[in-house]
GROMACS .gro file of C-alpha atoms in nm:
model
  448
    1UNK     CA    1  -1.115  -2.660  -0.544
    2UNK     CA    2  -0.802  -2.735  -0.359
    3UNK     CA    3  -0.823  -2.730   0.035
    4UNK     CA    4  -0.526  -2.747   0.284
    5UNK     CA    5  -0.450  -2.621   0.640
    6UNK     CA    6  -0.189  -2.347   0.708
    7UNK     CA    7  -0.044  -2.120   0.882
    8UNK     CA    8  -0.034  -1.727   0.754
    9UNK     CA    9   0.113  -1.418   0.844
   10UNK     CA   10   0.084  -1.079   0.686
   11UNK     CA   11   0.384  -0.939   0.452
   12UNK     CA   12   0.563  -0.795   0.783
   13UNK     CA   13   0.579  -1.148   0.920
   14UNK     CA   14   0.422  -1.102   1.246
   15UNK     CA   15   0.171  -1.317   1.458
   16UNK     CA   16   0.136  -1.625   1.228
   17UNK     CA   17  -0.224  -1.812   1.322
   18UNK     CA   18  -0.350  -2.073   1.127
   19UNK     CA   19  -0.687  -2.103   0.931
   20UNK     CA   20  -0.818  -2.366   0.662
   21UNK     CA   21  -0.738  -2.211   0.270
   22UNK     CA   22  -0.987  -2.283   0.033
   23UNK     CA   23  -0.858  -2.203  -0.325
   24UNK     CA   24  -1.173  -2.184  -0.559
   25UNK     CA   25  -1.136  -2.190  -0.914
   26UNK     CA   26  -1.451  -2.051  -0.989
   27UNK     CA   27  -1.734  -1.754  -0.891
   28UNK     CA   28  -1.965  -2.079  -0.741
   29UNK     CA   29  -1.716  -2.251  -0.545
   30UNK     CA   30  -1.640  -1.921  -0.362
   31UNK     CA   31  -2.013  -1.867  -0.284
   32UNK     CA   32  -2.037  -2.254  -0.185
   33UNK     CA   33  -1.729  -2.195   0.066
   34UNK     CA   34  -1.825  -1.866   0.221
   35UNK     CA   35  -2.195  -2.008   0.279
   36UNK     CA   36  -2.047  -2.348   0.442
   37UNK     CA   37  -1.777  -2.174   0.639
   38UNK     CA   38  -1.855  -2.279   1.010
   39UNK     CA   39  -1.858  -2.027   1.327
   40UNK     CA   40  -1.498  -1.830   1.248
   41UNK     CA   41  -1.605  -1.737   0.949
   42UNK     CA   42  -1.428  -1.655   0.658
   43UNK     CA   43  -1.178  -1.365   0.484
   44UNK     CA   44  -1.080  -1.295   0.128
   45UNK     CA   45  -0.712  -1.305   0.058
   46UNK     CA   46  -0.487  -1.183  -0.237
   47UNK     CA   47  -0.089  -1.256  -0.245
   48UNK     CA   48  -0.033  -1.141   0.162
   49UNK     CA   49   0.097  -0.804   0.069
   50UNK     CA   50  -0.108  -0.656   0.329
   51UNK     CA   51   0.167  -0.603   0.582
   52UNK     CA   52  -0.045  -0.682   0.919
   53UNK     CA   53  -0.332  -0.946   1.003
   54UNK     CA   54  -0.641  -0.804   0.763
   55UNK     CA   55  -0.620  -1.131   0.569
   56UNK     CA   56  -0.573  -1.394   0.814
   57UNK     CA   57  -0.822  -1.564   1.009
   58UNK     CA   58  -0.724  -1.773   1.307
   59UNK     CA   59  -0.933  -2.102   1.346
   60UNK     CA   60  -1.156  -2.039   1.042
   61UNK     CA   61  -1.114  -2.028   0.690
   62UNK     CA   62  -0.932  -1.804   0.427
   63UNK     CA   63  -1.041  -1.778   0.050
   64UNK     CA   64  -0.726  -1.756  -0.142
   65UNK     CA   65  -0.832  -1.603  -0.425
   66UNK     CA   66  -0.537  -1.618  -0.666
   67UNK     CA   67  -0.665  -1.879  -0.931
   68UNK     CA   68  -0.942  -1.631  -1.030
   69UNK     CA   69  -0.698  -1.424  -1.214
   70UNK     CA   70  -0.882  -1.397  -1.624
   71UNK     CA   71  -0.870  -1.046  -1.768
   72UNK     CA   72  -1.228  -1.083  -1.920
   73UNK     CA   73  -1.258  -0.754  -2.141
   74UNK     CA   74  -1.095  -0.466  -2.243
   75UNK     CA   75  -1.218  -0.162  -2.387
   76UNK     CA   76  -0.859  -0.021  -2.623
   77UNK     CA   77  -1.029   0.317  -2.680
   78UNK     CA   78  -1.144   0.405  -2.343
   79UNK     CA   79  -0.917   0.223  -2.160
   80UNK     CA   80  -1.129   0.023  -1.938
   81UNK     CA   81  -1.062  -0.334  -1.762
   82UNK     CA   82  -1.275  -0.619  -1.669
   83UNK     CA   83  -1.103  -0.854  -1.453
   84UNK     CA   84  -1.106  -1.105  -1.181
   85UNK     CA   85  -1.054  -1.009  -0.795
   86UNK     CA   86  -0.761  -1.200  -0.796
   87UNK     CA   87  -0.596  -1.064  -1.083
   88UNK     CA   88  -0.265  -0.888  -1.009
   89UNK     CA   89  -0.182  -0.500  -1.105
   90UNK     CA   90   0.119  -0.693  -1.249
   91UNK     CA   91  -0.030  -0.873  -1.517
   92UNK     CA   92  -0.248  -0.583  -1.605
   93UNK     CA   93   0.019  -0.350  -1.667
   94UNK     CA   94   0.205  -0.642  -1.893
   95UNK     CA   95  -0.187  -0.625  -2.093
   96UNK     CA   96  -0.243  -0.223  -2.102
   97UNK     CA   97   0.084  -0.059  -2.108
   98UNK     CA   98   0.105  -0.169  -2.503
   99UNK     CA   99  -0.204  -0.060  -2.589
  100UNK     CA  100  -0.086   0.284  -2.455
  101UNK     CA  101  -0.281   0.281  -2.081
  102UNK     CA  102  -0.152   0.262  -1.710
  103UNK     CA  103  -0.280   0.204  -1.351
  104UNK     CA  104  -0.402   0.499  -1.213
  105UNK     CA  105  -0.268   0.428  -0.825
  106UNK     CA  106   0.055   0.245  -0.839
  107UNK     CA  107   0.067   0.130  -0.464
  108UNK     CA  108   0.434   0.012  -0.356
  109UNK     CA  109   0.444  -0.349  -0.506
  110UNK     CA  110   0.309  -0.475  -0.843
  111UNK     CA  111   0.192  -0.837  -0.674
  112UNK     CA  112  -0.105  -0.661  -0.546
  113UNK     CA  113  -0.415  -0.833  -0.704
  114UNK     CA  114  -0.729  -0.573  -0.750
  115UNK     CA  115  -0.913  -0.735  -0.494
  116UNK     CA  116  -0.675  -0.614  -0.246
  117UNK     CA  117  -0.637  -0.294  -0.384
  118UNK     CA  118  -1.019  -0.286  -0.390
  119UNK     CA  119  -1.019  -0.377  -0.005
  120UNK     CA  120  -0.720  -0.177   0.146
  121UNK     CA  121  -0.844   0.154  -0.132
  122UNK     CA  122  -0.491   0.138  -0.197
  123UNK     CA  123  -0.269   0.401  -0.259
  124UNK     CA  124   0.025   0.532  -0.436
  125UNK     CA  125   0.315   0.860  -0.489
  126UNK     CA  126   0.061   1.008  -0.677
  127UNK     CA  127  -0.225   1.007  -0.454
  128UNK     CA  128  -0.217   1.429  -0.432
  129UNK     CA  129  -0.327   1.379  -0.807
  130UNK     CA  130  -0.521   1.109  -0.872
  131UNK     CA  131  -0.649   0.980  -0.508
  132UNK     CA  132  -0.687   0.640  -0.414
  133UNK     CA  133  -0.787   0.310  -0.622
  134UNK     CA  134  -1.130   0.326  -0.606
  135UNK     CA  135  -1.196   0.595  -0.750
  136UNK     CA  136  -1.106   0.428  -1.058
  137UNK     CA  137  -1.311   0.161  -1.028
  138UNK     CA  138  -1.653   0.168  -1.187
  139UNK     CA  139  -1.822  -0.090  -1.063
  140UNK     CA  140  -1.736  -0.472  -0.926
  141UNK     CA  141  -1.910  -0.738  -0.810
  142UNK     CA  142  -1.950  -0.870  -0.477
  143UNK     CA  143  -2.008  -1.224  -0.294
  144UNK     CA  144  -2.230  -1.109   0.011
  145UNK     CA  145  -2.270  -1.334   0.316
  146UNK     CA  146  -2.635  -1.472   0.148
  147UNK     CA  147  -2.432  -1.612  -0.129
  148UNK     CA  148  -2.591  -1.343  -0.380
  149UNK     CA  149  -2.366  -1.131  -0.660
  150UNK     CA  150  -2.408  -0.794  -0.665
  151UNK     CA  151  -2.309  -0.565  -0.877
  152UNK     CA  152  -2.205  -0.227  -0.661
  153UNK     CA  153  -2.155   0.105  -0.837
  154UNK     CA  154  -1.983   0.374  -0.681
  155UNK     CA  155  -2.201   0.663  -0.482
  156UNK     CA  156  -2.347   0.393  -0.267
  157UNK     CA  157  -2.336   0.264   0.081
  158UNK     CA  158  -2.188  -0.061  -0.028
  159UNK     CA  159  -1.919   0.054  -0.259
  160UNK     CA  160  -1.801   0.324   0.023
  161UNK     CA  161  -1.803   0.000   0.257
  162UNK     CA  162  -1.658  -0.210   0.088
  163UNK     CA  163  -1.356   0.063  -0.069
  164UNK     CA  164  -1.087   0.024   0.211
  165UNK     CA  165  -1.357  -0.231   0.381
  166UNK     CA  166  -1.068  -0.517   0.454
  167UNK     CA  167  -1.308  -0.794   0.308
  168UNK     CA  168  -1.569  -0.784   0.551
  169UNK     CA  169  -1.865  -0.668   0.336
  170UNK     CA  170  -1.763  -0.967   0.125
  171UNK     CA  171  -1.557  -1.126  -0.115
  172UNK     CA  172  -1.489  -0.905  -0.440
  173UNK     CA  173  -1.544  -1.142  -0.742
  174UNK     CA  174  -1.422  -0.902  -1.047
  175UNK     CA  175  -1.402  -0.487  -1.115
  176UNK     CA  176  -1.431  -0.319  -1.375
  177UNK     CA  177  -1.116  -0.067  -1.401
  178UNK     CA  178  -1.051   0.347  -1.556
  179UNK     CA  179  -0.665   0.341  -1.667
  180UNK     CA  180  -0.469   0.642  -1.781
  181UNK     CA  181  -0.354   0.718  -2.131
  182UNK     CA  182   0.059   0.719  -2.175
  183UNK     CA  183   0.221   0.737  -2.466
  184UNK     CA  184   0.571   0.572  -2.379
  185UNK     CA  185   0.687   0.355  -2.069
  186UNK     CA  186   0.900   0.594  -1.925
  187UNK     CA  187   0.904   0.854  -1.672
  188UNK     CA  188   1.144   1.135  -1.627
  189UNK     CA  189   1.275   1.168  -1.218
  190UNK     CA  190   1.392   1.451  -1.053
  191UNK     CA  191   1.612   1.379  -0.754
  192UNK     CA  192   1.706   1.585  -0.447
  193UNK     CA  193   1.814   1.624  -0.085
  194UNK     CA  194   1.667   1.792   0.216
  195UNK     CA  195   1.877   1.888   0.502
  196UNK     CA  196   1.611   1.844   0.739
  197UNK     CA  197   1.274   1.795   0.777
  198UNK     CA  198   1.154   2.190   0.792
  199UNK     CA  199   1.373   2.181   0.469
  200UNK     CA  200   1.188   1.895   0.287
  201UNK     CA  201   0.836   2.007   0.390
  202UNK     CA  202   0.925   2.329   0.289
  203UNK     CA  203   1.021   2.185  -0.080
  204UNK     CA  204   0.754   1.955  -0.063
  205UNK     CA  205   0.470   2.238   0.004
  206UNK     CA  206   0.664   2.456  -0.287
  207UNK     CA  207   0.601   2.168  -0.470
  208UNK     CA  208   0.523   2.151  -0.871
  209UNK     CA  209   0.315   1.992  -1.123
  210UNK     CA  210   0.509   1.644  -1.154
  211UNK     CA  211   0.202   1.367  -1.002
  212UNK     CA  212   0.431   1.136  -0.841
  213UNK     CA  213   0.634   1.236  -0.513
  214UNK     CA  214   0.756   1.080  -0.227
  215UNK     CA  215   1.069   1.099  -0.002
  216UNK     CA  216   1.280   0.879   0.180
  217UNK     CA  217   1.353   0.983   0.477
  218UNK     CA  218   1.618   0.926   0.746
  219UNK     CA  219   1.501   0.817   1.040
  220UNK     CA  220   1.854   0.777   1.208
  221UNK     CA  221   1.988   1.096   1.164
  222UNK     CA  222   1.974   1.323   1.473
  223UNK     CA  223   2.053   1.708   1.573
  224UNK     CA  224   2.037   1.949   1.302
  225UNK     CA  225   1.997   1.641   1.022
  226UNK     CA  226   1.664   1.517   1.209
  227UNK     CA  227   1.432   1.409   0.882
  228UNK     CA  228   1.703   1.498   0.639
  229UNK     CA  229   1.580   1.321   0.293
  230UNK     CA  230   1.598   1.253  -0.096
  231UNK     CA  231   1.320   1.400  -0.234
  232UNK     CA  232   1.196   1.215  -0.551
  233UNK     CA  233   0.921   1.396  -0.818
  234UNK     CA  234   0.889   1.240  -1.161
  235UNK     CA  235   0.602   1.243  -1.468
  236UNK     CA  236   0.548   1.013  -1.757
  237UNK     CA  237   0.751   1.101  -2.042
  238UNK     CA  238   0.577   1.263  -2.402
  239UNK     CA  239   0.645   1.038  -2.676
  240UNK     CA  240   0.768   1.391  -2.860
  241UNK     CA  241   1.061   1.421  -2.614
  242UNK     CA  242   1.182   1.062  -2.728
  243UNK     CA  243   1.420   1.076  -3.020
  244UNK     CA  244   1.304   0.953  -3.358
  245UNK     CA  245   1.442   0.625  -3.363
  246UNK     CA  246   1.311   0.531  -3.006
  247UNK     CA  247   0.983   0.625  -3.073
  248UNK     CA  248   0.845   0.296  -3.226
  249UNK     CA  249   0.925   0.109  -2.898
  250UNK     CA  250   0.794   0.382  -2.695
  251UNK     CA  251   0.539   0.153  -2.499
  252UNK     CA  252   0.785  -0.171  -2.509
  253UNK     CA  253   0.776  -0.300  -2.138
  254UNK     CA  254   1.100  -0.260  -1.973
  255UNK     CA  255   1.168  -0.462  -1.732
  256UNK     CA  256   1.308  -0.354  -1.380
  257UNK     CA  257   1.703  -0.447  -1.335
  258UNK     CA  258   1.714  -0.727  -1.083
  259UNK     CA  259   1.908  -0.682  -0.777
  260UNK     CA  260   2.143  -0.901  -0.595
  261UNK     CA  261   1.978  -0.982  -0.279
  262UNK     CA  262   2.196  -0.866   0.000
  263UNK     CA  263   1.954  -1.024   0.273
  264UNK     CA  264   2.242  -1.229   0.449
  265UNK     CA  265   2.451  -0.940   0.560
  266UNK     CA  266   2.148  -0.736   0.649
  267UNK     CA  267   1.984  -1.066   0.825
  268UNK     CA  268   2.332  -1.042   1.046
  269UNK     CA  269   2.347  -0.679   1.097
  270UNK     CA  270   2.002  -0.580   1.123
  271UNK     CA  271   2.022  -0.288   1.427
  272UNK     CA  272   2.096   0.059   1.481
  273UNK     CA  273   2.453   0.074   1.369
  274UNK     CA  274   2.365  -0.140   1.031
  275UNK     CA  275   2.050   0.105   0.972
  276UNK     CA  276   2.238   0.424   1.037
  277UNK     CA  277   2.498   0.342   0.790
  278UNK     CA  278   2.244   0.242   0.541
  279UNK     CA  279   2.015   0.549   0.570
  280UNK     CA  280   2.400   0.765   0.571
  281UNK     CA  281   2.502   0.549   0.221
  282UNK     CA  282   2.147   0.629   0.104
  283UNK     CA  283   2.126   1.003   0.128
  284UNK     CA  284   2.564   1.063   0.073
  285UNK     CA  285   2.483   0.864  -0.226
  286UNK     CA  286   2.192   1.064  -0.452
  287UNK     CA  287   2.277   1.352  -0.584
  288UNK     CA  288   2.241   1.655  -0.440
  289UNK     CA  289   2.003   1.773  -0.783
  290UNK     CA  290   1.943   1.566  -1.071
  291UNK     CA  291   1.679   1.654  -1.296
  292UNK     CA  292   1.494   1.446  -1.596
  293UNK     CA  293   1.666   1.074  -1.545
  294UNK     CA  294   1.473   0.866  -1.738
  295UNK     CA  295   1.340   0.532  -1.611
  296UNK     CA  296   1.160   0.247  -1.691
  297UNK     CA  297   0.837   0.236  -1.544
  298UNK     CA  298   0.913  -0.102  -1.387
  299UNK     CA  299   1.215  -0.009  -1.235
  300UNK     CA  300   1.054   0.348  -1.097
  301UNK     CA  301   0.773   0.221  -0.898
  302UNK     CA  302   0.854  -0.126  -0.825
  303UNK     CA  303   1.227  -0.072  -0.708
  304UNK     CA  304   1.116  -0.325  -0.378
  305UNK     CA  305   1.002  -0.642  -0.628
  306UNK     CA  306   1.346  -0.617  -0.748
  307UNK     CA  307   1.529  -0.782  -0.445
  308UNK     CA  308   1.378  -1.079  -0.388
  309UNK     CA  309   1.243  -1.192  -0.097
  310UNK     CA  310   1.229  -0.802   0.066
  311UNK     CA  311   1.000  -0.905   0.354
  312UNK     CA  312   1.275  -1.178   0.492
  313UNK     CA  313   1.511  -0.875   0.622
  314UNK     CA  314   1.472  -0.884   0.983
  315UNK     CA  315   1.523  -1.156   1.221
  316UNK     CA  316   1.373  -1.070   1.534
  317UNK     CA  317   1.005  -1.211   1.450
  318UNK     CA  318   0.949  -0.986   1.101
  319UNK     CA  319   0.884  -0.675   1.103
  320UNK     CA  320   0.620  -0.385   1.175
  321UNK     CA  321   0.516  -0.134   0.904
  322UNK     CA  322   0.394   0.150   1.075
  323UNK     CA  323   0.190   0.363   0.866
  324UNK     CA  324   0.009   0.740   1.022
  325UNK     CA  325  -0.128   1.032   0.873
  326UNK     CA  326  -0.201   1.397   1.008
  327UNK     CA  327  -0.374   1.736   0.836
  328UNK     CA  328  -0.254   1.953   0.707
  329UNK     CA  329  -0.176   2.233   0.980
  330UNK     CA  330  -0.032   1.968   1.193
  331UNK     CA  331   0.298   1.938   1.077
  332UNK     CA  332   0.415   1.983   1.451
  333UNK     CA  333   0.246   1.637   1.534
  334UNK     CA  334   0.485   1.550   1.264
  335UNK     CA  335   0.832   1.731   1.338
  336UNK     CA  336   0.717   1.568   1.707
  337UNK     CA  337   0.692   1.229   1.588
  338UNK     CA  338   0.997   1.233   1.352
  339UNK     CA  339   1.229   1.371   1.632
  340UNK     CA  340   1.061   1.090   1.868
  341UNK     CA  341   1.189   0.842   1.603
  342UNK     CA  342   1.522   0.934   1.614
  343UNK     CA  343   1.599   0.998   1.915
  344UNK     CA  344   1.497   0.671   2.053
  345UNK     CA  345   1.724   0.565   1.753
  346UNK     CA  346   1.451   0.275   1.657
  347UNK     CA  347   1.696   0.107   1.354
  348UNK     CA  348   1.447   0.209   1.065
  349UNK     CA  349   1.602   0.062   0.743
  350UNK     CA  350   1.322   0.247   0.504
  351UNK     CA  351   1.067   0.513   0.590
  352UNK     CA  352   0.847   0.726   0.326
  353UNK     CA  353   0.696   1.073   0.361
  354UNK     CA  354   0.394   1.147   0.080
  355UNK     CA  355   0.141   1.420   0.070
  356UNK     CA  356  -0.203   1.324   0.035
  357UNK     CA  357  -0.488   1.477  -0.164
  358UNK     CA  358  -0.827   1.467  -0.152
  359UNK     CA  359  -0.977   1.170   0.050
  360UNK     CA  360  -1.178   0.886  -0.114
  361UNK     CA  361  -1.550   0.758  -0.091
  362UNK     CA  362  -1.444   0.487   0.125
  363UNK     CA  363  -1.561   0.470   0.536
  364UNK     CA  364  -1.268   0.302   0.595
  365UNK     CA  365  -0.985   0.428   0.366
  366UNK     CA  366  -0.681   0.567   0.552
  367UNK     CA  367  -0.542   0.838   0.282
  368UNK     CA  368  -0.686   1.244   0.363
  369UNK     CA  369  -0.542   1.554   0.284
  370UNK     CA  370  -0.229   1.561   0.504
  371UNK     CA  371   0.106   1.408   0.530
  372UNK     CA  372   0.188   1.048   0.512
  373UNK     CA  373   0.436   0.843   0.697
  374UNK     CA  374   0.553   0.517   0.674
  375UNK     CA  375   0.821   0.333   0.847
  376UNK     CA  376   0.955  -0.011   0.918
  377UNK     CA  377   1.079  -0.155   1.191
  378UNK     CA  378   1.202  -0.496   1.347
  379UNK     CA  379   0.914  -0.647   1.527
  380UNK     CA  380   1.140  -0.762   1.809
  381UNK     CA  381   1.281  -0.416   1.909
  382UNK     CA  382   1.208  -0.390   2.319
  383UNK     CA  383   0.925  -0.200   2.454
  384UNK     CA  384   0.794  -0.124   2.063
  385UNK     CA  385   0.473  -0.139   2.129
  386UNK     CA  386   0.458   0.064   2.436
  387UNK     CA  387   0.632   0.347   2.192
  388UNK     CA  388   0.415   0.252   1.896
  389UNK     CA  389   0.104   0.305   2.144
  390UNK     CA  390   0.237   0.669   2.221
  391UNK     CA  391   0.255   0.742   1.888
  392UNK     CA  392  -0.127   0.599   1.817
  393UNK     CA  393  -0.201   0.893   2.098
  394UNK     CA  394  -0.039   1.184   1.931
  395UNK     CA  395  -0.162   1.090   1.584
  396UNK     CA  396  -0.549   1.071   1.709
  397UNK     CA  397  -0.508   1.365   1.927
  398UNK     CA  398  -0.382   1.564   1.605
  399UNK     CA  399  -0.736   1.366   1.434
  400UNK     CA  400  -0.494   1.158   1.190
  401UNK     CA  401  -0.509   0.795   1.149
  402UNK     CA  402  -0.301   0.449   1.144
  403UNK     CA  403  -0.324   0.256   0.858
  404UNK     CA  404  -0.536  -0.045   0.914
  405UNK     CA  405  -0.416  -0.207   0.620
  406UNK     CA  406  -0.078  -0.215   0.728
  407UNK     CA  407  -0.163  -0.268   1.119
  408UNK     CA  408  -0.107  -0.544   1.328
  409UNK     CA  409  -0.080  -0.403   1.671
  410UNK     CA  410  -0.346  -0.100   1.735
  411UNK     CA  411  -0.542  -0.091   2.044
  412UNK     CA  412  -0.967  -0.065   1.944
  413UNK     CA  413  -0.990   0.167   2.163
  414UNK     CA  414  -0.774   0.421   1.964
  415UNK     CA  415  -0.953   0.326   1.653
  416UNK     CA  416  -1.314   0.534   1.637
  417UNK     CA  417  -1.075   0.824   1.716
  418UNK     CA  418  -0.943   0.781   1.348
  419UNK     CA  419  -1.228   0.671   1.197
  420UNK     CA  420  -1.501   0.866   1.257
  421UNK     CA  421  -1.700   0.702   0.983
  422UNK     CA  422  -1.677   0.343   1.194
  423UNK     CA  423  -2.061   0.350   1.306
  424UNK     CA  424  -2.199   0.326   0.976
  425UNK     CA  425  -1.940   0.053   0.838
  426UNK     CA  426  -2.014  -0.165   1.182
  427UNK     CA  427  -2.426  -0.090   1.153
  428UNK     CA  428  -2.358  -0.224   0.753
  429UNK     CA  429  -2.209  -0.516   0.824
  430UNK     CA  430  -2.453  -0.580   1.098
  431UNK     CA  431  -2.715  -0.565   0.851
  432UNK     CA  432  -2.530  -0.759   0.548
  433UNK     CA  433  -2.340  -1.010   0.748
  434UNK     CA  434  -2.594  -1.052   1.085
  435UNK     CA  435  -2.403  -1.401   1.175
  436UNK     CA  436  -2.085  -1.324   1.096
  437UNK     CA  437  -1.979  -1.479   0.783
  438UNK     CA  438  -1.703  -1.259   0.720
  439UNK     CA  439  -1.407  -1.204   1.005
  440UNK     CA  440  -1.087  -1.174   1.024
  441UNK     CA  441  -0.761  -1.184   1.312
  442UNK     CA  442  -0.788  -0.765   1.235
  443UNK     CA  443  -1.153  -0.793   1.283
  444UNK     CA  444  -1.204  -0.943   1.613
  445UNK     CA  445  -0.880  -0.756   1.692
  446UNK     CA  446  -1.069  -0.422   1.676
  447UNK     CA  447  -1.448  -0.507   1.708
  448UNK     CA  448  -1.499  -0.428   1.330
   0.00000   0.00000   0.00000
């Protein structure tokens, strides 16, 4: 086991603090480190894709995770996965797409390992459909604070902990995984715009059958145009609709084209004029209807892996991801917060409205029936955080949530507002982890 001192950040690139890593290479080297870790404790962590502070841990130690990676069995006919925590979603589609089976939540990058999907419940376009992560996971294995493996199933205290838990009922060793039959690797998109934002959630209500749906929206535009957007639907493609002669290589993996990294000019341009022209290219340029483009499955949900180095944009200290979600019936608290957005003309380069379904088991997991929004923007922007803080307001006072996965900045005192399930996770870990084993810069951040 390899040990080093460093200094870590979340994928936004905010508040760096540094922690010793520990980088087991096996199930007893983990337990050994998490029952020697001193008085700061200690915090699972994937690849950093979690965009605020859930996997650092300032002063203490961090159990990087990433060399327990084996895919250990896999049932072909039923289309179940046994696999390490620190396995990435990746390397699992490269395994099961062949064999005919996909992920069942597709969250926004493919270097995601399970154990972070595990932690943050993670969640994807299609979450109206097929809700969040764990409820495709039918059972994993836990390190708890004693040093002792358990094996949790879902439908108990523990599992609903530990789903969208953030690591701090313990460190997830392996899961055992439900994936979805396809029978090719492609997915047919539909494509179009929204004038506005009464206009897209209009469409988006009206809705249809298709699983996966999101739309980008544009934050910049103002007047009339406020939350105009390209509205994207799409479903895996029937092998039937293939022609003959494509239908042999109908679950080949197709890779996603890579892009040219334009980071430089962005680095020197990031700002309102830069984002407003980007968001006006981006909706001038897709179509105004486009139905049944076929795409790879690569290049549909992992369009961000394909510029390198994505999280590098902004130069002003990284940059916040801002993630809320209200009920349905509150789509006010929405058209609110959207015209807020632009008006103040914050220079958001992306931001992504979903639906959610049905919420998951988990005490902590952020998706419920409602709308989703999520939005970056430069960390450096001034007074941010007094505006982000105002937002927090109208978001609990409408009994949505912030994304603690992808937070960095929330006040505690905001947070049992969103989460009225908080009492029981805090009086679990009180009675799993009594010392403290487990913490986090997120954790001591909001009393968790």
């Amino acid at each position: 086991m390899s040990v080093d001192t460093v200094s870590l950040t979340g994928w936004g690139r905010t508040a760096p603090t540094t922690a010793l890593r520990f980088r087991p290479r096996s199930y007893e080297e983990a337990a050994a480190t998490v029952l020697g870790c001193g008085p700061r404790g200690s915090i699972a962590r994937g690849l950093g894709r979690a965009h605020g502070d859930a996997a650092q841990n300032a002063g203490g130690s961090v159990l990087d995770m990433t060399a327990l990676d084996r895919v250990r069995a896999i049932d072909a006919a039923a289309g179940l996965v046994v696999c390490d925590a620190g396995t990435t979603l990746h390397r699992l589609r490269e395994v099961m797409l062949p064999l005919g089976w996909f992920l069942p939540v597709v969250p926004g990058g493919r270097y995601v390992t399970v154990g972070g999907a595990i932690g943050s419940d993670a969640h994807g376009d299609n979450h109206r459909a097929a809700g969040s992560f764990a409820r495709h996971v039918t059972e994993f294995t836990l390190l708890t604070a004693d040093g002792e493996v358990r094996t949790v199933h879902p439908g108990t205290p523990l599992f609903d902990a530990t789903a969208g838990g953030l690591g701090l009922t313990g460190v997830i060793l392996s899961a055992t995984l439900r994936f979805r039959p396809v029978t090719t690797s492609l997915v047919a998109v539909d494509t179009q715009r929204a004038a506005g934002l009464d206009d897209l959630l209009a469409r988006m209500t009206r809705g249809g059958h298709r699983p996966y749906e999101y739309a980008r929206i544009d934050l910049t535009a103002r007047g009339r145009a406020t939350g105009r957007a390209v509205l994207v639907t799409a479903d895996h493609v029937p092998v039937h609709a293939l022609p003959a002669s494509a239908r042999r290589t109908a679950l080949a993996l197709r890779p996603a084209p890579r892009r040219p990294s334009s980071l430089p000019f962005l680095s020197g341009l990031f700002g309102r004029l830069s984002a407003t022209a980007l968001n006006e290219i981006g909706y001038r340029t897709a179509p105004r209807s486009r139905t049944g483009q076929l795409r790879s499955l690569a290049a549909f949900f992992h369009a961000l892996d394909a510029t390198p180095h994505s999280n590098r944009v902004s130069p002003t200290g990284g940059r916040v991801h801002y993630a809320f979600l209200v009920g349905h019936g509150q789509e006010e608290t929405l058209r609110r917060i959207v015209g807020r957005i632009a008006r103040s003309r914050c220079p958001s380069f992306r931001a992504v409205l979903r639906r959610c379904g049905e919420g998951g088991p988990g005490w902590l997991s952020f998706p419920a029936p409602g709308w989703n929004l999520a939005l970056d923007l430069p960390a450096g922007l001034p007074g941010l955080a007094r505006f982000l803080d105002s937002l927090d307001e109208e978001v609990a006072a409408a009994g949505g949530r912030v994304s603690l996965t992808e937070d960095a900045r929330l006040r505690p005192d905001a947070l049992a507002a969103m989460y009225p399930r908080l009492p029981g996770f805090r009086a679990l870990r009180a009675e799993l982890d009594p010392n403290g084993a487990f913490r986090s810069d997120l954790s001591r951040r909001l009393s968790l």
